Short mmCIF file of C-alpha atoms and ligand atoms in Angstrom, two decimals:
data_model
loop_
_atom_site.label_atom_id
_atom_site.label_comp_id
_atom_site.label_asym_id
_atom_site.label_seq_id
_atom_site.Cartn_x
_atom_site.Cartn_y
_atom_site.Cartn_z
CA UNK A 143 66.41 63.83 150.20
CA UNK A 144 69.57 61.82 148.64
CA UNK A 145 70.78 59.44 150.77
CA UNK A 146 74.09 59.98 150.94
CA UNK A 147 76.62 57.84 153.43
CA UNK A 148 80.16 58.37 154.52
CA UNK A 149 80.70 55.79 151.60
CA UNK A 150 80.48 58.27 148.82
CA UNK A 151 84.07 59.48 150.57
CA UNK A 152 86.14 56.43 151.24
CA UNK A 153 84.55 53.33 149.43
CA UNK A 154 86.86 52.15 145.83
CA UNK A 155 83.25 50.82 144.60
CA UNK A 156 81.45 53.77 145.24
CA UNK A 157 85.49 55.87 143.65
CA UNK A 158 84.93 53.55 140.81
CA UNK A 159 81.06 54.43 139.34
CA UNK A 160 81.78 57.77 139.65
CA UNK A 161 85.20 57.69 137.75
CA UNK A 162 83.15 55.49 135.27
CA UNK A 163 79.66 57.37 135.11
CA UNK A 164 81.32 61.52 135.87
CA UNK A 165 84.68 61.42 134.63
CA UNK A 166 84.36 58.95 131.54
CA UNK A 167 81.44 60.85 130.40
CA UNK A 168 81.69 64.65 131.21
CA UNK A 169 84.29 67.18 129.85
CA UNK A 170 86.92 67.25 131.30
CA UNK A 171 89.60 70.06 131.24
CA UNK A 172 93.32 68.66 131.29
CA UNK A 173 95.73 71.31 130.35
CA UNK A 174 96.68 74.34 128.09
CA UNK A 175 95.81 74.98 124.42
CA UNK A 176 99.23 76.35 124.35
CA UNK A 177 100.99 72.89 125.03
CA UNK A 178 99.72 71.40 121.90
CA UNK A 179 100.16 74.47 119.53
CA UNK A 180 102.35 73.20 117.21
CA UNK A 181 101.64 70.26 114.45
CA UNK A 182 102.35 67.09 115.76
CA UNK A 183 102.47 68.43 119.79
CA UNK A 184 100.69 66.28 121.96
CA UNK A 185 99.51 66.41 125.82
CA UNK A 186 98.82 63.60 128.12
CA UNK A 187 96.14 63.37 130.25
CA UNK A 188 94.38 60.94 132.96
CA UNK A 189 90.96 61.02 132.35
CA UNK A 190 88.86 58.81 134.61
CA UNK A 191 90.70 55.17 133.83
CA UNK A 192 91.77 55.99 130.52
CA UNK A 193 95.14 57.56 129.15
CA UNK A 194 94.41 59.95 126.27
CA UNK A 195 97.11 61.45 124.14
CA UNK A 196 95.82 65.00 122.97
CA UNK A 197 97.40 65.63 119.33
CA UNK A 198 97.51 68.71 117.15
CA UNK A 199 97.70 67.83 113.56
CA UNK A 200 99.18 69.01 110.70
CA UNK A 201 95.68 70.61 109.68
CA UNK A 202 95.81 72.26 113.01
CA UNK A 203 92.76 69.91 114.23
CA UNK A 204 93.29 68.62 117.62
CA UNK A 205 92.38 64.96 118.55
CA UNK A 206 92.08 62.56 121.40
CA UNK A 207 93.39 59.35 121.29
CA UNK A 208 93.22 56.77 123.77
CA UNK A 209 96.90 55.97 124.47
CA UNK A 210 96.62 52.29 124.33
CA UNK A 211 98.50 50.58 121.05
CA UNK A 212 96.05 48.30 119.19
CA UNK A 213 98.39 45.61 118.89
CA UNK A 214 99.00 44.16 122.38
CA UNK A 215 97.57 46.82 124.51
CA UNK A 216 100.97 48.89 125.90
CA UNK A 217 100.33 52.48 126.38
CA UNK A 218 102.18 53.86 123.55
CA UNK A 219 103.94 57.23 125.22
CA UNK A 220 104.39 57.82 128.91
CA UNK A 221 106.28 61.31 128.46
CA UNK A 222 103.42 64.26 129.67
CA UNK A 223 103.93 66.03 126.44
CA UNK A 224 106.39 66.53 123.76
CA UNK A 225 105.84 66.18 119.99
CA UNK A 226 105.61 62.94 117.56
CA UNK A 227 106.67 64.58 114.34
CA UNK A 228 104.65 62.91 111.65
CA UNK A 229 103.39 59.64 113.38
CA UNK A 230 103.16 57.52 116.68
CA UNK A 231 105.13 54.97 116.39
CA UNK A 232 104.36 52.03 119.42
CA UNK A 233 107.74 51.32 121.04
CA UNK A 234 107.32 47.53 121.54
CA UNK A 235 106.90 45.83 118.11
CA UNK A 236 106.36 49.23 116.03
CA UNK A 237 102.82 49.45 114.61
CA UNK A 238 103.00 53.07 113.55
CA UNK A 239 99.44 55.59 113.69
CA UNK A 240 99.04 58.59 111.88
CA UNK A 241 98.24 62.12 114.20
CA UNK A 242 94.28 61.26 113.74
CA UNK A 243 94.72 57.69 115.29
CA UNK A 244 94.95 55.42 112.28
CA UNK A 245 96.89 52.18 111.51
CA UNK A 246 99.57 53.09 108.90
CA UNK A 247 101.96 50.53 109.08
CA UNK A 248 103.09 47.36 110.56
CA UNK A 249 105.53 44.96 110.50
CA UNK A 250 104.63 41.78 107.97
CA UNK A 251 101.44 43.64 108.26
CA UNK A 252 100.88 42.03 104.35
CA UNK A 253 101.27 38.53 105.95
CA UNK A 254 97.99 39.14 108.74
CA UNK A 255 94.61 39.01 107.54
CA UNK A 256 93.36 42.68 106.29
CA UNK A 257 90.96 43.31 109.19
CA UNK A 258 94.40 43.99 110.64
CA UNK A 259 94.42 47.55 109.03
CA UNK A 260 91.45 48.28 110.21
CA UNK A 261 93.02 48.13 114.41
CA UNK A 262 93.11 52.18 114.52
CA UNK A 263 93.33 53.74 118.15
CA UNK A 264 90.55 54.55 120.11
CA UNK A 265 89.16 57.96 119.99
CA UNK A 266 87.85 60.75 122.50
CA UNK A 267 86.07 63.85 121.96
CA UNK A 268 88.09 66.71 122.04
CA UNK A 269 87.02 70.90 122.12
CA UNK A 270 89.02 74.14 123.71
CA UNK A 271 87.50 76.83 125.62
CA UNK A 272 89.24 79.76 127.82
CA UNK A 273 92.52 78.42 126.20
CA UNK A 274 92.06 75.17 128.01
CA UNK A 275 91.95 71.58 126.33
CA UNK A 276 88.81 69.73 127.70
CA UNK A 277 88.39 66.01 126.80
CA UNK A 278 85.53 63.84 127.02
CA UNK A 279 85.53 59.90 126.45
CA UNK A 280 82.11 59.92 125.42
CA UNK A 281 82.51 60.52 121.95
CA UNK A 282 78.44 60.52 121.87
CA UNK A 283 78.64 63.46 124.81
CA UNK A 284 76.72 66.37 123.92
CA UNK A 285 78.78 69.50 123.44
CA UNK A 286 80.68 71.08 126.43
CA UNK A 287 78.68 74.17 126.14
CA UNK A 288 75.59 72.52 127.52
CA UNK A 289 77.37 70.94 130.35
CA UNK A 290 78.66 74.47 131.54
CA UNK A 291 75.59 76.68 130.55
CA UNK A 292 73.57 75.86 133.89
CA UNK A 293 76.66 76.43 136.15
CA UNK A 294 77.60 79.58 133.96
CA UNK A 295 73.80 81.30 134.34
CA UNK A 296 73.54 79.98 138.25
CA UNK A 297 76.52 81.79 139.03
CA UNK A 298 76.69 84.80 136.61
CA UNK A 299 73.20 85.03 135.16
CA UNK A 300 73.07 87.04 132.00
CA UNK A 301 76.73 87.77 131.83
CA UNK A 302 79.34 85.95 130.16
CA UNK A 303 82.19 87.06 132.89
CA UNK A 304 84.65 84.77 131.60
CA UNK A 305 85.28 86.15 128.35
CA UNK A 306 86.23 89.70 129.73
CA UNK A 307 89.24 87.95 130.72
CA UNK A 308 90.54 87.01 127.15
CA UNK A 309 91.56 83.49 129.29
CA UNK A 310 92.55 82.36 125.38
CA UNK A 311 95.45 85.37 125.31
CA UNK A 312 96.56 84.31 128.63
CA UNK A 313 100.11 82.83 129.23
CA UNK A 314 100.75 80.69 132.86
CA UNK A 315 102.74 82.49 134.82
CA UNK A 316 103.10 79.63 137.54
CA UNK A 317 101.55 76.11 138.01
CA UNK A 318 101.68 74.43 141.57
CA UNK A 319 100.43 70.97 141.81
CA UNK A 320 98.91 69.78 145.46
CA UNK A 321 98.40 65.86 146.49
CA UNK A 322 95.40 66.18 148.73
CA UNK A 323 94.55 63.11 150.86
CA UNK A 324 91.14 63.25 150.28
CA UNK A 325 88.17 62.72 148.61
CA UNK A 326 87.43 64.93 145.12
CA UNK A 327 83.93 65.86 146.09
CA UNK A 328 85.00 66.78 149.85
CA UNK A 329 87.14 69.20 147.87
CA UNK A 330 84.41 70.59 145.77
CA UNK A 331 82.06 71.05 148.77
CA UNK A 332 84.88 73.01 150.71
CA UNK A 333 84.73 75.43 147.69
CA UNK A 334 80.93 75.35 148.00
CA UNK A 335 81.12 77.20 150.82
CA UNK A 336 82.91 80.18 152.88
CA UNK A 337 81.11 79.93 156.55
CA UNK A 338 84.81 78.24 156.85
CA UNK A 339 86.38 81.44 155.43
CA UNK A 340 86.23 83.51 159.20
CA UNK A 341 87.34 80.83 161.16
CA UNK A 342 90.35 79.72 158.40
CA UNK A 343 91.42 81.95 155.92
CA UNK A 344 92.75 85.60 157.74
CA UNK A 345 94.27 86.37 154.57
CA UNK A 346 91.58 86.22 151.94
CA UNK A 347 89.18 87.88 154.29
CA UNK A 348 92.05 90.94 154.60
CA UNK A 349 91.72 90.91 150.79
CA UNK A 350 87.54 90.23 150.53
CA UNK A 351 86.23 91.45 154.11
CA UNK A 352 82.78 90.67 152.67
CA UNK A 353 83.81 87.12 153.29
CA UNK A 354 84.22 87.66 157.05
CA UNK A 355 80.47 87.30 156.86
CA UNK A 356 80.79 83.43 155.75
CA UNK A 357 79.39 83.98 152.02
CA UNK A 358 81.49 83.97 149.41
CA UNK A 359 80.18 83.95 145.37
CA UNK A 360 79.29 81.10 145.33
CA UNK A 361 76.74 80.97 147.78
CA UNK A 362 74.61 83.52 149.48
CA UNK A 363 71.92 83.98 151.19
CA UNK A 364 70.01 84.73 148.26
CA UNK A 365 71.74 82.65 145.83
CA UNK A 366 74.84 83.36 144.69
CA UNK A 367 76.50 86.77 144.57
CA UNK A 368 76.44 87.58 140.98
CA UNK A 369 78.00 90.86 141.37
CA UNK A 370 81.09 89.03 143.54
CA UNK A 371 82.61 90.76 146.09
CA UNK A 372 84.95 93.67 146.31
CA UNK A 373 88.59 94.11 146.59
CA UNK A 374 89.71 95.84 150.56
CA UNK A 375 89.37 99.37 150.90
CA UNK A 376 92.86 101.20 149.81
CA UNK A 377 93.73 97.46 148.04
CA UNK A 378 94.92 97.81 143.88
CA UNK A 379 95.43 93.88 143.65
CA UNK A 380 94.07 90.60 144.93
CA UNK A 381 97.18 89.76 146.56
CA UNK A 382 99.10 89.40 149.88
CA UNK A 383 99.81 92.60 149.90
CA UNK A 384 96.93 94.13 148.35
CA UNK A 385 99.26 95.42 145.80
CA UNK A 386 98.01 94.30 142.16
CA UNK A 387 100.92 92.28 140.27
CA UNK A 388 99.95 93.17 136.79
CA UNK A 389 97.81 95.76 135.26
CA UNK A 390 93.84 95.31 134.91
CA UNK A 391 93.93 92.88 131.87
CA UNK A 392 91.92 95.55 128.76
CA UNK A 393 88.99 93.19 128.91
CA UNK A 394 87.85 93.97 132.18
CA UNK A 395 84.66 95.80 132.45
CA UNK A 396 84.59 99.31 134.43
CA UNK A 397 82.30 97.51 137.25
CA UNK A 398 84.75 94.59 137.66
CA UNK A 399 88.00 96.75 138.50
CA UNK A 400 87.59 95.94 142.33
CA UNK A 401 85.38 92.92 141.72
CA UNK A 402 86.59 89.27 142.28
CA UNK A 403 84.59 86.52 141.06
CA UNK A 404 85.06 82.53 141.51
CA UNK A 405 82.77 79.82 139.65
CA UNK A 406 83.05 75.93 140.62
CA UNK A 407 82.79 74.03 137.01
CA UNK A 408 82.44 70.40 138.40
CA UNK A 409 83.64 68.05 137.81
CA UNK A 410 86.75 69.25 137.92
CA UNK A 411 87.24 72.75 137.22
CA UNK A 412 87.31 76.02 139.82
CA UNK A 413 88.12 79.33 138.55
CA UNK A 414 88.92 82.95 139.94
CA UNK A 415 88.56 86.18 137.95
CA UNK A 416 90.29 88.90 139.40
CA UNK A 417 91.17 92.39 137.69
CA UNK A 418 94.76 91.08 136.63
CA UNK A 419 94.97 87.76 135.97
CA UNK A 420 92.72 84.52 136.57
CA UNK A 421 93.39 81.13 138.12
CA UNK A 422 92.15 77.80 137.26
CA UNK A 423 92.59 75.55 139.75
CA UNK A 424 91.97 71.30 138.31
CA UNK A 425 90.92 68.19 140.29
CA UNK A 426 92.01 65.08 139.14
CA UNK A 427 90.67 61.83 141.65
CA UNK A 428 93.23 59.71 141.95
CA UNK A 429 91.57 57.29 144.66
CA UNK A 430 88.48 57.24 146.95
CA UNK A 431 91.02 59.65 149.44
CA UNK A 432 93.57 61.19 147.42
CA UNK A 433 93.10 64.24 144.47
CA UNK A 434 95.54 65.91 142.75
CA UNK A 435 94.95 69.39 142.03
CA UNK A 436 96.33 71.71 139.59
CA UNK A 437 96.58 75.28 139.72
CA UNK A 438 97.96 77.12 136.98
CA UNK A 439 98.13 81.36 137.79
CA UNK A 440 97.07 83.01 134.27
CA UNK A 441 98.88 86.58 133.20
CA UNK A 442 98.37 88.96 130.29
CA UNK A 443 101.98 88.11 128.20
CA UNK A 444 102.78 92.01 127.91
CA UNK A 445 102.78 92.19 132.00
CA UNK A 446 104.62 88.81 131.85
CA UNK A 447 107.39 90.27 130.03
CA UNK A 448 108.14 93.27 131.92
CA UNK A 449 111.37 92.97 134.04
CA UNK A 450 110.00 94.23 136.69
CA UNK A 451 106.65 91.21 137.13
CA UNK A 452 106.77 88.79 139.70
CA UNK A 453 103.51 86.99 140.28
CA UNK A 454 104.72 86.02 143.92
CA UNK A 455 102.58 87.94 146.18
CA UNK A 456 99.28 87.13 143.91
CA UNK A 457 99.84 83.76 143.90
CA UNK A 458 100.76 83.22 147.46
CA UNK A 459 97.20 84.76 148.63
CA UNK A 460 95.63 81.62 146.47
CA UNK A 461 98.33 79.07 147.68
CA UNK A 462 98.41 80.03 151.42
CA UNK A 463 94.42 79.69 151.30
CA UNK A 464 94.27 76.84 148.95
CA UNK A 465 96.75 74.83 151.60
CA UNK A 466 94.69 75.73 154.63
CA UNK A 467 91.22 74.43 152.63
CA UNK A 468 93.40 70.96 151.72
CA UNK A 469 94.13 70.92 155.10
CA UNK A 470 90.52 71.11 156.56
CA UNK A 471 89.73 68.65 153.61
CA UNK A 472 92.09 66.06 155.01
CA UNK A 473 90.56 66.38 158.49
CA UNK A 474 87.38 65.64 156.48
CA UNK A 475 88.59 62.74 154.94
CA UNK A 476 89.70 61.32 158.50
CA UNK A 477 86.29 61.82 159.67
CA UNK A 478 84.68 60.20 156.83
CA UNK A 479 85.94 56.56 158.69
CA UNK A 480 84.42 56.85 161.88
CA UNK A 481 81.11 54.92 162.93
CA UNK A 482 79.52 58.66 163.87
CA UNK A 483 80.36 60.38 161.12
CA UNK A 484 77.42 62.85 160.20
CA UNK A 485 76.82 66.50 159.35
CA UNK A 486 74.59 69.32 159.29
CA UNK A 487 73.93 72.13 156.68
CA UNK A 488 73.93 75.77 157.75
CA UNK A 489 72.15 78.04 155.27
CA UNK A 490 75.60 78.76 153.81
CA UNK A 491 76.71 75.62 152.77
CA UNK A 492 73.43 74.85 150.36
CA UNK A 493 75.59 75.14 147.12
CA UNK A 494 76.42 71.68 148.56
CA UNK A 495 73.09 70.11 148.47
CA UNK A 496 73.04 71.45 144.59
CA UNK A 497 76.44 69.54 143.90
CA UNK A 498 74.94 66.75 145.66
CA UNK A 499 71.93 66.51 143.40
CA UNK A 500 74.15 67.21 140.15
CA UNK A 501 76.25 63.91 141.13
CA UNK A 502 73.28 61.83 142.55
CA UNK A 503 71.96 62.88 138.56
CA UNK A 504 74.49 62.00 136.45
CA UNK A 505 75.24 58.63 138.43
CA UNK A 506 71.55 57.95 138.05
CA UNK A 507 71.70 58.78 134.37
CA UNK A 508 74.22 57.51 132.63
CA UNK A 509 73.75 53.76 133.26
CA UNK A 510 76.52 53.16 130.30
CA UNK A 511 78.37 50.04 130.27
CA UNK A 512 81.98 50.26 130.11
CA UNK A 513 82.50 48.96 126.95
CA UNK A 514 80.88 50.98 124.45
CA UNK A 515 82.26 54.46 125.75
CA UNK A 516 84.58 55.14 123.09
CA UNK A 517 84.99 54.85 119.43
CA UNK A 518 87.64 53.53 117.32
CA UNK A 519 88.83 56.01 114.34
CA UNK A 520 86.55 54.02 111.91
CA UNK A 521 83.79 54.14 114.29
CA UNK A 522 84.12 50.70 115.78
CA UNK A 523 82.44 50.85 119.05
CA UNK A 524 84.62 49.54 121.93
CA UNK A 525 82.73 46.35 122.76
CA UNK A 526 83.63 44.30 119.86
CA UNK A 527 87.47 44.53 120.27
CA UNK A 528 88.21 45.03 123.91
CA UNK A 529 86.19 41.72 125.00
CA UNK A 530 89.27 39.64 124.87
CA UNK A 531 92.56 38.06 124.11
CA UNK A 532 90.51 35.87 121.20
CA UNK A 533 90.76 38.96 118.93
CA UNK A 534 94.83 39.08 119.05
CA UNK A 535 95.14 35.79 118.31
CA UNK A 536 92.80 36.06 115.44
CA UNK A 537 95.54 38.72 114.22
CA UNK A 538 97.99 36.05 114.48
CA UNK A 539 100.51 37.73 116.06
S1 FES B 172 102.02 46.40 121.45
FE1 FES B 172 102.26 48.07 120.11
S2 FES B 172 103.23 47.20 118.40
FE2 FES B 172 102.98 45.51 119.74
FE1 FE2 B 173 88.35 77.86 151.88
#
C-alpha cells in the first residue's frame, strides 16, 4: 500500500518533486497545432518551472526552446503567442537566435572569446498529436506514444477511439480557462470517479442516466466501460438540451452515434468524445493548492461556419459540471489541512488507487537531478552552464 499523507495536497516540497520529477519529464500538452501554423509562429507555454517558446520554422519543423536568453538569463518574450519573423531577438542587450535556438549574432560579439557563439538556447522535445502541441523537457524522454499507450488500451482496449474524431481537422470553437484552488491531483482523482456524479451533477446524469448509477468510463465495476455510455433516450446531442449543436463529425463509427466516451491522460490531459465535437480539458499546477485548467470545445470547421452554429448549449453541459467538480475539489483542498483528514475508497473510486501508483512510479523513477534535464542546441547538457554567475563573467560581459 503507498503511503500517501495529506502532504501530497498542500506541502510546496512535496508541489516541487512532482513539478520536477512529472511535469519536467512527461509530455506535456500546452496548446493548439493551429497557433503555431505559420513559419516563424510561436506559442508559450509553462511547463513545470520552465518557460518554453514553441516555434514553427521556416522548414515547417516545430521546436521548443527554453525561453531564457543565454546572455544574462531574462526570459526573452512574455507575449502568449505571436510570431518572430526570421529570428528572436532578446530585448535587453540584443543577442539575436535563429527559429531552431541558435546564437546568430551579438553585439561586439568579435571582441568575446569564441565559446561565446557557442551560448545557443536551451532545447525541449517537441511532437503533435490530436492537433495538440505536447512538450517535454526531457529531451532524453522516450516518445509520447509510449507514455499514452497504457492509458489508451486501459481505457479503450483494442480501439483507437480518438482518431474517429479527426481531433487534427478540428477548429476551437470556445476556450474557458478555470483557477481552481486546489491541488492538480485532487482534480484528477475527482475525474477518476462518478459515485459523485448522483449526488452533484443533475445535468450530466439527464444527458448519461447510466451515470446515476455512480460509474462513469472511467471506472466500473469491471474495469472501465470500454463501450462508454449512451446518450438519454429521445436526446440527438450531448448538451443541455439534449439537442446536438453540430452534426455527427464523418469519422464517427455507426456504434458511437449515441456513445460518449472520456479518457484521463495524466498528467495533464482529460478528454471527451462525443458524436459532434470533443473537448480537451488541460491542468496546469500552479501551486501545491491552485491549478489552472483549460478547456478548449473542439468543432468540425464546416458546422463552425454555418450561420446558424452556436456551441452554447454543448458547452454549458461541460462548464456547469466542470464548475460543480472544481467546487467539490476546493472543499477537498480545505480538508486536506485538518489534523483528521483521511479517506476511504468505495469500489468506484479504484481508478484512483491506479493514478496513485502511476505518480508514486514516476516519482520513484526518475531520480534526475535538475540540472541535466535539458539540452542546449549543440547538445550541451544543462549542468555545465547553469551552475553559476562564473560562466558570464568568463564571457566578459
Ligand atoms: S540578457 Fe539577453 S542579450 Fe543580455
Ligand atoms: Fe464530476
Amino acid at each position: 500500500m503507498i503511503s500517501w499523507p495529506s502532504t501530497h495536497y498542500t506541502s510546496q516540497e512535496r508541489f516541487e518533486l512532482e513539478r520536477e520529477r512529472i511535469f519536467e519529464q512527461s509530455w506535456i500538452c500546452v496548446g493548439r497545432s493551429s497557433a503555431v501554423s505559420e513559419a516563424g509562429s510561436f506559442l508559450r507555454a509553462e511547463v513545470g518551472r520552465e518557460s518554453v517558446l514553441v516555434v514553427r520554422n521556416r522548414d515547417g519543423q516545430l521546436r521548443g526552446l527554453v525561453n531564457l536568453c543565454r546572455h544574462r538569463g531574462v526570459q526573452l518574450c512574455m507575449e502568449e503567442s505571436g510570431n518572430f519573423g526570421k529570428s528572436i531577438r532578446c530585448p535587453y542587450h540584443g543577442w539575436t537566435f535563429g527559429l531552431d535556438g541558435r546564437l546568430v549574432a551579438a553585439p561586439y560579439i568579435n571582441d568575446l572569446p569564441p565559446e561565446t557563439r557557442e551560448r545557443h538556447l536551451y532545447t525541449a522535445a517537441v511532437t503533435e498529436w490530436l492537433g495538440y502541441v505536447w512538450v517535454n523537457l526531457n529531451t532524453e524522454a522516450p516518445p509520447l506514444s509510449e507514455q499514452v499507450a497504457p492509458m489508451l488500451r486501459h481505457r479503450f482496449g483494442e480501439i483507437d477511439v480518438p482518431s474517429h474524431y479527426g481531433m487534427e481537422d478540428l477548429t476551437v470553437a470556445k476556450t474557458i480557462s478555470y483557477d481552481v484552488r486546489a491541488n492538480w491531483k485532487i482534480l484528477f482523482e475527482n475525474f477518476c470517479e462518478c459515485y459523485h456524479c448522483p449526488t452533484m451533477h443533475p445535468e450530466i446524469c439527464d444527458a448519461l442516466p447510466e451515470w446515476r448509477s455512480g460509474y462513469g468510463t472511467v471506472a466500473g465495476p469491471e474495469g472501465p466501460k470500454r463501450e462508454g455510455s449512451k446518450l438519454a433516450d429521445g436526446a440527438t446531442g450531448f448538451s443541455l438540451s439534449g439537442r446536438a449543436a453540430a452534426p455527427t463529425l464523418p469519422g464517427v463509427p455507426r456504434e458511437d452515434e449515441r456513445t460518449f466516451h472520456g479518457i484521463l491522460l495524466w498528467p495533464n490531459v482529460h478528454l471527451i468524445f462525443v458524436p459532434d465535437h470533443v473537448m480537451c480539458m488541460r491542468f496546469e499546477p500552479q501551486g501545491p493548492d491552485r491549478t489552472r485548467v483549460i478547456s478548449d470545445w473542439l468543432f468540425h470547421p464546416e458546422a463552425i461556419a454555418d450561420p446558424d452554429f452556436n456551441p452554447n448549449d454543448a458547452v454549458g453541459l461541460i462548464d456547469v459540471t466542470a464548475r460543480q467538480d472544481f467546487e467539490a475539489c476546493e472543499r477537498v483542498q480545505l480538508g486536506t489541512s485538518s489534523a483528521y483528514f483521511e479517506e476511504l475508497h468505495t469500489p468506484h473510486e479504484s481508478l484512483i488507487l491506479d493514478f496513485r501508483s502511476w505518480i508514486h512510479q514516476a516519482i520513484a523513477e526518475r531520480p534526475v537531478p535538475r540540472l541535466t534535464i535539458g539540452q542546449s542546441v549543440n547538445g550541451d547538457s544543462n549542468a555545465t552552464t547553469l551552475t553559476s554567475t562564473g560562466t558570464s563573467s568568463e564571457v566578459g560581459v
